[in-house]
C-alpha cells in the first residue's frame, strides 16, 4: 500500500513537472528551436536516469533504502516547489 501511494504521488508530480517545463519552453524558446530544445531536454533526462539510479543504489547499500527514499522524496518536493515558483512567473 505505501508503495502504491508513493507511486501515485510520484506520477502526479511528474505530470505537474512535465506540464510546467512544456509551458515554460513554449513561452520562452523561439518557435524554430522548440524541437531541438525539447529533444535535448529528453536526452539529458534519459541519460541522467541511469546515473541517478546507480548513485541511489550505492547510497542505499551504504545507508539503507529508507533514508535514501526519504532523501529522494524530499529532494523531489523541494525541486518541484522551486520550479513551480520560478516557472509560474
PDB file of N, CA and C in Angstrom, residues 12-86:
ATOM      1  N   UNK A  12       1.874  11.917 -10.123  1.00  0.00           N
ATOM      2  CA  UNK A  12       1.225  13.230 -10.137  1.00  0.00           C
ATOM      3  C   UNK A  12       2.270  14.342 -10.218  1.00  0.00           C
ATOM      4  N   UNK A  13       3.355  14.205  -9.478  1.00  0.00           N
ATOM      5  CA  UNK A  13       4.419  15.196  -9.549  1.00  0.00           C
ATOM      6  C   UNK A  13       5.070  15.256 -10.917  1.00  0.00           C
ATOM      7  N   UNK A  14       5.198  14.099 -11.543  1.00  0.00           N
ATOM      8  CA  UNK A  14       5.773  14.056 -12.885  1.00  0.00           C
ATOM      9  C   UNK A  14       4.886  14.772 -13.885  1.00  0.00           C
ATOM     10  N   UNK A  15       3.590  14.600 -13.762  1.00  0.00           N
ATOM     11  CA  UNK A  15       2.647  15.291 -14.657  1.00  0.00           C
ATOM     12  C   UNK A  15       2.765  16.802 -14.490  1.00  0.00           C
ATOM     13  N   UNK A  16       2.815  17.252 -13.242  1.00  0.00           N
ATOM     14  CA  UNK A  16       2.943  18.690 -12.982  1.00  0.00           C
ATOM     15  C   UNK A  16       4.270  19.210 -13.527  1.00  0.00           C
ATOM     16  N   UNK A  17       5.346  18.480 -13.267  1.00  0.00           N
ATOM     17  CA  UNK A  17       6.669  18.905 -13.730  1.00  0.00           C
ATOM     18  C   UNK A  17       6.718  18.991 -15.260  1.00  0.00           C
ATOM     19  N   UNK A  18       6.227  17.977 -15.936  1.00  0.00           N
ATOM     20  CA  UNK A  18       6.253  17.982 -17.400  1.00  0.00           C
ATOM     21  C   UNK A  18       5.397  19.111 -17.966  1.00  0.00           C
ATOM     22  N   UNK A  19       4.275  19.379 -17.347  1.00  0.00           N
ATOM     23  CA  UNK A  19       3.423  20.480 -17.808  1.00  0.00           C
ATOM     24  C   UNK A  19       4.114  21.822 -17.632  1.00  0.00           C
ATOM     25  N   UNK A  20       4.750  22.007 -16.485  1.00  0.00           N
ATOM     26  CA  UNK A  20       5.467  23.265 -16.247  1.00  0.00           C
ATOM     27  C   UNK A  20       6.605  23.454 -17.239  1.00  0.00           C
ATOM     28  N   UNK A  21       7.374  22.405 -17.472  1.00  0.00           N
ATOM     29  CA  UNK A  21       8.506  22.505 -18.399  1.00  0.00           C
ATOM     30  C   UNK A  21       8.034  22.793 -19.827  1.00  0.00           C
ATOM     31  N   UNK A  22       6.989  22.125 -20.241  1.00  0.00           N
ATOM     32  CA  UNK A  22       6.472  22.348 -21.598  1.00  0.00           C
ATOM     33  C   UNK A  22       5.939  23.771 -21.744  1.00  0.00           C
ATOM     34  N   UNK A  23       5.218  24.249 -20.754  1.00  0.00           N
ATOM     35  CA  UNK A  23       4.677  25.608 -20.813  1.00  0.00           C
ATOM     36  C   UNK A  23       5.798  26.640 -20.839  1.00  0.00           C
ATOM     37  N   UNK A  24       6.796  26.428 -19.997  1.00  0.00           N
ATOM     38  CA  UNK A  24       7.924  27.360 -19.965  1.00  0.00           C
ATOM     39  C   UNK A  24       8.647  27.376 -21.313  1.00  0.00           C
ATOM     40  N   UNK A  25       8.896  26.198 -21.848  1.00  0.00           N
ATOM     41  CA  UNK A  25       9.581  26.120 -23.136  1.00  0.00           C
ATOM     42  C   UNK A  25       8.797  26.779 -24.251  1.00  0.00           C
ATOM     43  N   UNK A  26       7.507  26.572 -24.295  1.00  0.00           N
ATOM     44  CA  UNK A  26       6.696  27.174 -25.351  1.00  0.00           C
ATOM     45  C   UNK A  26       6.635  28.680 -25.220  1.00  0.00           C
ATOM     46  N   UNK A  27       6.771  29.181 -24.013  1.00  0.00           N
ATOM     47  CA  UNK A  27       6.710  30.631 -23.820  1.00  0.00           C
ATOM     48  C   UNK A  27       8.056  31.298 -24.111  1.00  0.00           C
ATOM     49  N   UNK A  28       9.167  30.649 -23.751  1.00  0.00           N
ATOM     50  CA  UNK A  28      10.463  31.322 -23.788  1.00  0.00           C
ATOM     51  C   UNK A  28      11.413  30.859 -24.887  1.00  0.00           C
ATOM     52  N   UNK A  29      11.134  29.749 -25.539  1.00  0.00           N
ATOM     53  CA  UNK A  29      12.025  29.251 -26.588  1.00  0.00           C
ATOM     54  C   UNK A  29      11.450  29.672 -27.945  1.00  0.00           C
ATOM     55  N   UNK A  30      12.286  30.209 -28.835  1.00  0.00           N
ATOM     56  CA  UNK A  30      11.796  30.576 -30.163  1.00  0.00           C
ATOM     57  C   UNK A  30      11.195  29.365 -30.883  1.00  0.00           C
ATOM     58  N   UNK A  31      10.169  29.618 -31.663  1.00  0.00           N
ATOM     59  CA  UNK A  31       9.421  28.539 -32.320  1.00  0.00           C
ATOM     60  C   UNK A  31      10.318  27.629 -33.152  1.00  0.00           C
ATOM     61  N   UNK A  32      11.313  28.186 -33.808  1.00  0.00           N
ATOM     62  CA  UNK A  32      12.193  27.385 -34.647  1.00  0.00           C
ATOM     63  C   UNK A  32      13.111  26.444 -33.878  1.00  0.00           C
ATOM     64  N   UNK A  33      13.250  26.665 -32.588  1.00  0.00           N
ATOM     65  CA  UNK A  33      14.140  25.840 -31.770  1.00  0.00           C
ATOM     66  C   UNK A  33      13.401  24.906 -30.818  1.00  0.00           C
ATOM     67  N   UNK A  34      12.078  24.931 -30.799  1.00  0.00           N
ATOM     68  CA  UNK A  34      11.324  24.128 -29.841  1.00  0.00           C
ATOM     69  C   UNK A  34      11.643  22.638 -29.948  1.00  0.00           C
ATOM     70  N   UNK A  35      11.733  22.128 -31.160  1.00  0.00           N
ATOM     71  CA  UNK A  35      12.023  20.706 -31.340  1.00  0.00           C
ATOM     72  C   UNK A  35      13.404  20.329 -30.826  1.00  0.00           C
ATOM     73  N   UNK A  36      14.383  21.151 -31.124  1.00  0.00           N
ATOM     74  CA  UNK A  36      15.748  20.865 -30.680  1.00  0.00           C
ATOM     75  C   UNK A  36      15.880  20.965 -29.169  1.00  0.00           C
ATOM     76  N   UNK A  37      15.268  21.986 -28.590  1.00  0.00           N
ATOM     77  CA  UNK A  37      15.345  22.152 -27.137  1.00  0.00           C
ATOM     78  C   UNK A  37      14.626  20.999 -26.450  1.00  0.00           C
ATOM     79  N   UNK A  38      13.461  20.620 -26.950  1.00  0.00           N
ATOM     80  CA  UNK A  38      12.722  19.502 -26.363  1.00  0.00           C
ATOM     81  C   UNK A  38      13.501  18.197 -26.462  1.00  0.00           C
ATOM     82  N   UNK A  39      14.144  17.971 -27.602  1.00  0.00           N
ATOM     83  CA  UNK A  39      14.936  16.754 -27.760  1.00  0.00           C
ATOM     84  C   UNK A  39      16.146  16.748 -26.825  1.00  0.00           C
ATOM     85  N   UNK A  40      16.772  17.908 -26.653  1.00  0.00           N
ATOM     86  CA  UNK A  40      17.913  17.987 -25.744  1.00  0.00           C
ATOM     87  C   UNK A  40      17.478  17.742 -24.301  1.00  0.00           C
ATOM     88  N   UNK A  41      16.326  18.280 -23.915  1.00  0.00           N
ATOM     89  CA  UNK A  41      15.822  18.048 -22.562  1.00  0.00           C
ATOM     90  C   UNK A  41      15.530  16.568 -22.336  1.00  0.00           C
ATOM     91  N   UNK A  42      14.912  15.920 -23.296  1.00  0.00           N
ATOM     92  CA  UNK A  42      14.620  14.491 -23.146  1.00  0.00           C
ATOM     93  C   UNK A  42      15.900  13.671 -23.078  1.00  0.00           C
ATOM     94  N   UNK A  43      16.881  14.036 -23.901  1.00  0.00           N
ATOM     95  CA  UNK A  43      18.139  13.295 -23.904  1.00  0.00           C
ATOM     96  C   UNK A  43      18.851  13.412 -22.555  1.00  0.00           C
ATOM     97  N   UNK A  44      18.912  14.614 -22.010  1.00  0.00           N
ATOM     98  CA  UNK A  44      19.562  14.804 -20.714  1.00  0.00           C
ATOM     99  C   UNK A  44      18.811  14.029 -19.633  1.00  0.00           C
ATOM    100  N   UNK A  45      17.489  14.070 -19.680  1.00  0.00           N
ATOM    101  CA  UNK A  45      16.702  13.338 -18.696  1.00  0.00           C
ATOM    102  C   UNK A  45      16.920  11.839 -18.781  1.00  0.00           C
ATOM    103  N   UNK A  46      16.973  11.319 -19.991  1.00  0.00           N
ATOM    104  CA  UNK A  46      17.177   9.882 -20.153  1.00  0.00           C
ATOM    105  C   UNK A  46      18.596   9.457 -19.794  1.00  0.00           C
ATOM    106  N   UNK A  47      19.563  10.314 -20.009  1.00  0.00           N
ATOM    107  CA  UNK A  47      20.936   9.991 -19.634  1.00  0.00           C
ATOM    108  C   UNK A  47      21.154  10.108 -18.122  1.00  0.00           C
ATOM    109  N   UNK A  48      20.424  11.018 -17.489  1.00  0.00           N
ATOM    110  CA  UNK A  48      20.594  11.217 -16.055  1.00  0.00           C
ATOM    111  C   UNK A  48      19.939  10.095 -15.245  1.00  0.00           C
ATOM    112  N   UNK A  49      18.913   9.456 -15.784  1.00  0.00           N
ATOM    113  CA  UNK A  49      18.185   8.429 -15.038  1.00  0.00           C
ATOM    114  C   UNK A  49      19.073   7.257 -14.599  1.00  0.00           C
ATOM    115  N   UNK A  50      19.858   6.643 -15.484  1.00  0.00           N
ATOM    116  CA  UNK A  50      20.688   5.534 -15.009  1.00  0.00           C
ATOM    117  C   UNK A  50      21.805   5.977 -14.068  1.00  0.00           C
ATOM    118  N   UNK A  51      22.301   7.187 -14.252  1.00  0.00           N
ATOM    119  CA  UNK A  51      23.331   7.695 -13.338  1.00  0.00           C
ATOM    120  C   UNK A  51      22.731   7.877 -11.942  1.00  0.00           C
ATOM    121  N   UNK A  52      21.542   8.470 -11.886  1.00  0.00           N
ATOM    122  CA  UNK A  52      20.868   8.646 -10.599  1.00  0.00           C
ATOM    123  C   UNK A  52      20.524   7.324  -9.950  1.00  0.00           C
ATOM    124  N   UNK A  53      20.106   6.349 -10.747  1.00  0.00           N
ATOM    125  CA  UNK A  53      19.778   5.033 -10.205  1.00  0.00           C
ATOM    126  C   UNK A  53      21.022   4.361  -9.626  1.00  0.00           C
ATOM    127  N   UNK A  54      22.140   4.483 -10.310  1.00  0.00           N
ATOM    128  CA  UNK A  54      23.380   3.887  -9.810  1.00  0.00           C
ATOM    129  C   UNK A  54      23.820   4.558  -8.516  1.00  0.00           C
ATOM    130  N   UNK A  55      23.741   5.889  -8.461  1.00  0.00           N
ATOM    131  CA  UNK A  55      24.123   6.595  -7.242  1.00  0.00           C
ATOM    132  C   UNK A  55      23.184   6.262  -6.083  1.00  0.00           C
ATOM    133  N   UNK A  56      21.881   6.164  -6.384  1.00  0.00           N
ATOM    134  CA  UNK A  56      20.920   5.792  -5.336  1.00  0.00           C
ATOM    135  C   UNK A  56      21.186   4.370  -4.845  1.00  0.00           C
ATOM    136  N   UNK A  57      21.568   3.468  -5.741  1.00  0.00           N
ATOM    137  CA  UNK A  57      21.898   2.106  -5.331  1.00  0.00           C
ATOM    138  C   UNK A  57      23.111   2.062  -4.422  1.00  0.00           C
ATOM    139  N   UNK A  58      24.129   2.840  -4.753  1.00  0.00           N
ATOM    140  CA  UNK A  58      25.320   2.914  -3.898  1.00  0.00           C
ATOM    141  C   UNK A  58      24.976   3.508  -2.533  1.00  0.00           C
ATOM    142  N   UNK A  59      24.179   4.571  -2.533  1.00  0.00           N
ATOM    143  CA  UNK A  59      23.792   5.188  -1.262  1.00  0.00           C
ATOM    144  C   UNK A  59      22.926   4.241  -0.439  1.00  0.00           C
ATOM    145  N   UNK A  60      22.034   3.498  -1.104  1.00  0.00           N
ATOM    146  CA  UNK A  60      21.169   2.563  -0.382  1.00  0.00           C
ATOM    147  C   UNK A  60      21.962   1.412   0.217  1.00  0.00           C
ATOM    148  N   UNK A  61      23.000   0.974  -0.472  1.00  0.00           N
ATOM    149  CA  UNK A  61      23.819  -0.097   0.093  1.00  0.00           C
ATOM    150  C   UNK A  61      24.630   0.395   1.287  1.00  0.00           C
ATOM    151  N   UNK A  62      24.942   1.685   1.309  1.00  0.00           N
ATOM    152  CA  UNK A  62      25.718   2.233   2.422  1.00  0.00           C
ATOM    153  C   UNK A  62      24.840   2.650   3.603  1.00  0.00           C
ATOM    154  N   UNK A  63      23.662   3.225   3.315  1.00  0.00           N
ATOM    155  CA  UNK A  63      22.838   3.802   4.374  1.00  0.00           C
ATOM    156  C   UNK A  63      21.492   3.114   4.566  1.00  0.00           C
ATOM    157  N   UNK A  64      21.089   2.269   3.646  1.00  0.00           N
ATOM    158  CA  UNK A  64      19.779   1.636   3.715  1.00  0.00           C
ATOM    159  C   UNK A  64      18.799   2.323   2.776  1.00  0.00           C
ATOM    160  N   UNK A  65      17.726   1.636   2.483  1.00  0.00           N
ATOM    161  CA  UNK A  65      16.783   2.166   1.491  1.00  0.00           C
ATOM    162  C   UNK A  65      15.868   3.247   2.046  1.00  0.00           C
ATOM    163  N   UNK A  66      15.526   3.187   3.309  1.00  0.00           N
ATOM    164  CA  UNK A  66      14.581   4.164   3.864  1.00  0.00           C
ATOM    165  C   UNK A  66      15.161   5.583   3.851  1.00  0.00           C
ATOM    166  N   UNK A  67      16.376   5.817   4.319  1.00  0.00           N
ATOM    167  CA  UNK A  67      16.917   7.181   4.248  1.00  0.00           C
ATOM    168  C   UNK A  67      17.076   7.682   2.815  1.00  0.00           C
ATOM    169  N   UNK A  68      17.445   6.795   1.915  1.00  0.00           N
ATOM    170  CA  UNK A  68      17.621   7.210   0.521  1.00  0.00           C
ATOM    171  C   UNK A  68      16.273   7.566  -0.098  1.00  0.00           C
ATOM    172  N   UNK A  69      15.248   6.776   0.181  1.00  0.00           N
ATOM    173  CA  UNK A  69      13.915   7.086  -0.335  1.00  0.00           C
ATOM    174  C   UNK A  69      13.400   8.391   0.259  1.00  0.00           C
ATOM    175  N   UNK A  70      13.641   8.609   1.531  1.00  0.00           N
ATOM    176  CA  UNK A  70      13.233   9.870   2.153  1.00  0.00           C
ATOM    177  C   UNK A  70      13.969  11.062   1.560  1.00  0.00           C
ATOM    178  N   UNK A  71      15.259  10.904   1.334  1.00  0.00           N
ATOM    179  CA  UNK A  71      16.031  11.990   0.722  1.00  0.00           C
ATOM    180  C   UNK A  71      15.559  12.263  -0.701  1.00  0.00           C
ATOM    181  N   UNK A  72      15.253  11.214  -1.439  1.00  0.00           N
ATOM    182  CA  UNK A  72      14.754  11.388  -2.804  1.00  0.00           C
ATOM    183  C   UNK A  72      13.407  12.097  -2.809  1.00  0.00           C
ATOM    184  N   UNK A  73      12.520  11.711  -1.908  1.00  0.00           N
ATOM    185  CA  UNK A  73      11.204  12.350  -1.833  1.00  0.00           C
ATOM    186  C   UNK A  73      11.333  13.812  -1.439  1.00  0.00           C
ATOM    187  N   UNK A  74      12.196  14.101  -0.476  1.00  0.00           N
ATOM    188  CA  UNK A  74      12.405  15.482  -0.070  1.00  0.00           C
ATOM    189  C   UNK A  74      13.007  16.334  -1.176  1.00  0.00           C
ATOM    190  N   UNK A  75      13.986  15.777  -1.862  1.00  0.00           N
ATOM    191  CA  UNK A  75      14.601  16.499  -2.981  1.00  0.00           C
ATOM    192  C   UNK A  75      13.596  16.758  -4.084  1.00  0.00           C
ATOM    193  N   UNK A  76      12.797  15.744  -4.408  1.00  0.00           N
ATOM    194  CA  UNK A  76      11.767  15.887  -5.446  1.00  0.00           C
ATOM    195  C   UNK A  76      10.778  16.989  -5.060  1.00  0.00           C
ATOM    196  N   UNK A  77      10.356  17.011  -3.810  1.00  0.00           N
ATOM    197  CA  UNK A  77       9.401  18.022  -3.367  1.00  0.00           C
ATOM    198  C   UNK A  77      10.006  19.425  -3.424  1.00  0.00           C
ATOM    199  N   UNK A  78      11.244  19.567  -2.966  1.00  0.00           N
ATOM    200  CA  UNK A  78      11.882  20.885  -2.982  1.00  0.00           C
ATOM    201  C   UNK A  78      12.107  21.406  -4.399  1.00  0.00           C
ATOM    202  N   UNK A  79      12.567  20.539  -5.282  1.00  0.00           N
ATOM    203  CA  UNK A  79      12.796  20.955  -6.664  1.00  0.00           C
ATOM    204  C   UNK A  79      11.478  21.322  -7.335  1.00  0.00           C
ATOM    205  N   UNK A  80      10.435  20.554  -7.072  1.00  0.00           N
ATOM    206  CA  UNK A  80       9.131  20.853  -7.664  1.00  0.00           C
ATOM    207  C   UNK A  80       8.606  22.197  -7.177  1.00  0.00           C
ATOM    208  N   UNK A  81       8.706  22.454  -5.871  1.00  0.00           N
ATOM    209  CA  UNK A  81       8.243  23.736  -5.347  1.00  0.00           C
ATOM    210  C   UNK A  81       9.053  24.907  -5.894  1.00  0.00           C
ATOM    211  N   UNK A  82      10.365  24.744  -5.974  1.00  0.00           N
ATOM    212  CA  UNK A  82      11.205  25.815  -6.511  1.00  0.00           C
ATOM    213  C   UNK A  82      10.897  26.063  -7.976  1.00  0.00           C
ATOM    214  N   UNK A  83      10.726  25.002  -8.736  1.00  0.00           N
ATOM    215  CA  UNK A  83      10.420  25.156 -10.157  1.00  0.00           C
ATOM    216  C   UNK A  83       9.043  25.759 -10.347  1.00  0.00           C
ATOM    217  N   UNK A  84       8.108  25.358  -9.521  1.00  0.00           N
ATOM    218  CA  UNK A  84       6.737  25.891  -9.630  1.00  0.00           C
ATOM    219  C   UNK A  84       6.758  27.411  -9.438  1.00  0.00           C
ATOM    220  N   UNK A  85       7.464  27.864  -8.410  1.00  0.00           N
ATOM    221  CA  UNK A  85       7.529  29.295  -8.145  1.00  0.00           C
ATOM    222  C   UNK A  85       8.260  30.029  -9.273  1.00  0.00           C
ATOM    223  N   UNK A  86       9.323  29.425  -9.791  1.00  0.00           N
ATOM    224  CA  UNK A  86      10.106  30.070 -10.842  1.00  0.00           C
ATOM    225  C   UNK A  86       9.332  30.110 -12.155  1.00  0.00           C
TER     226      UNK A  86
END
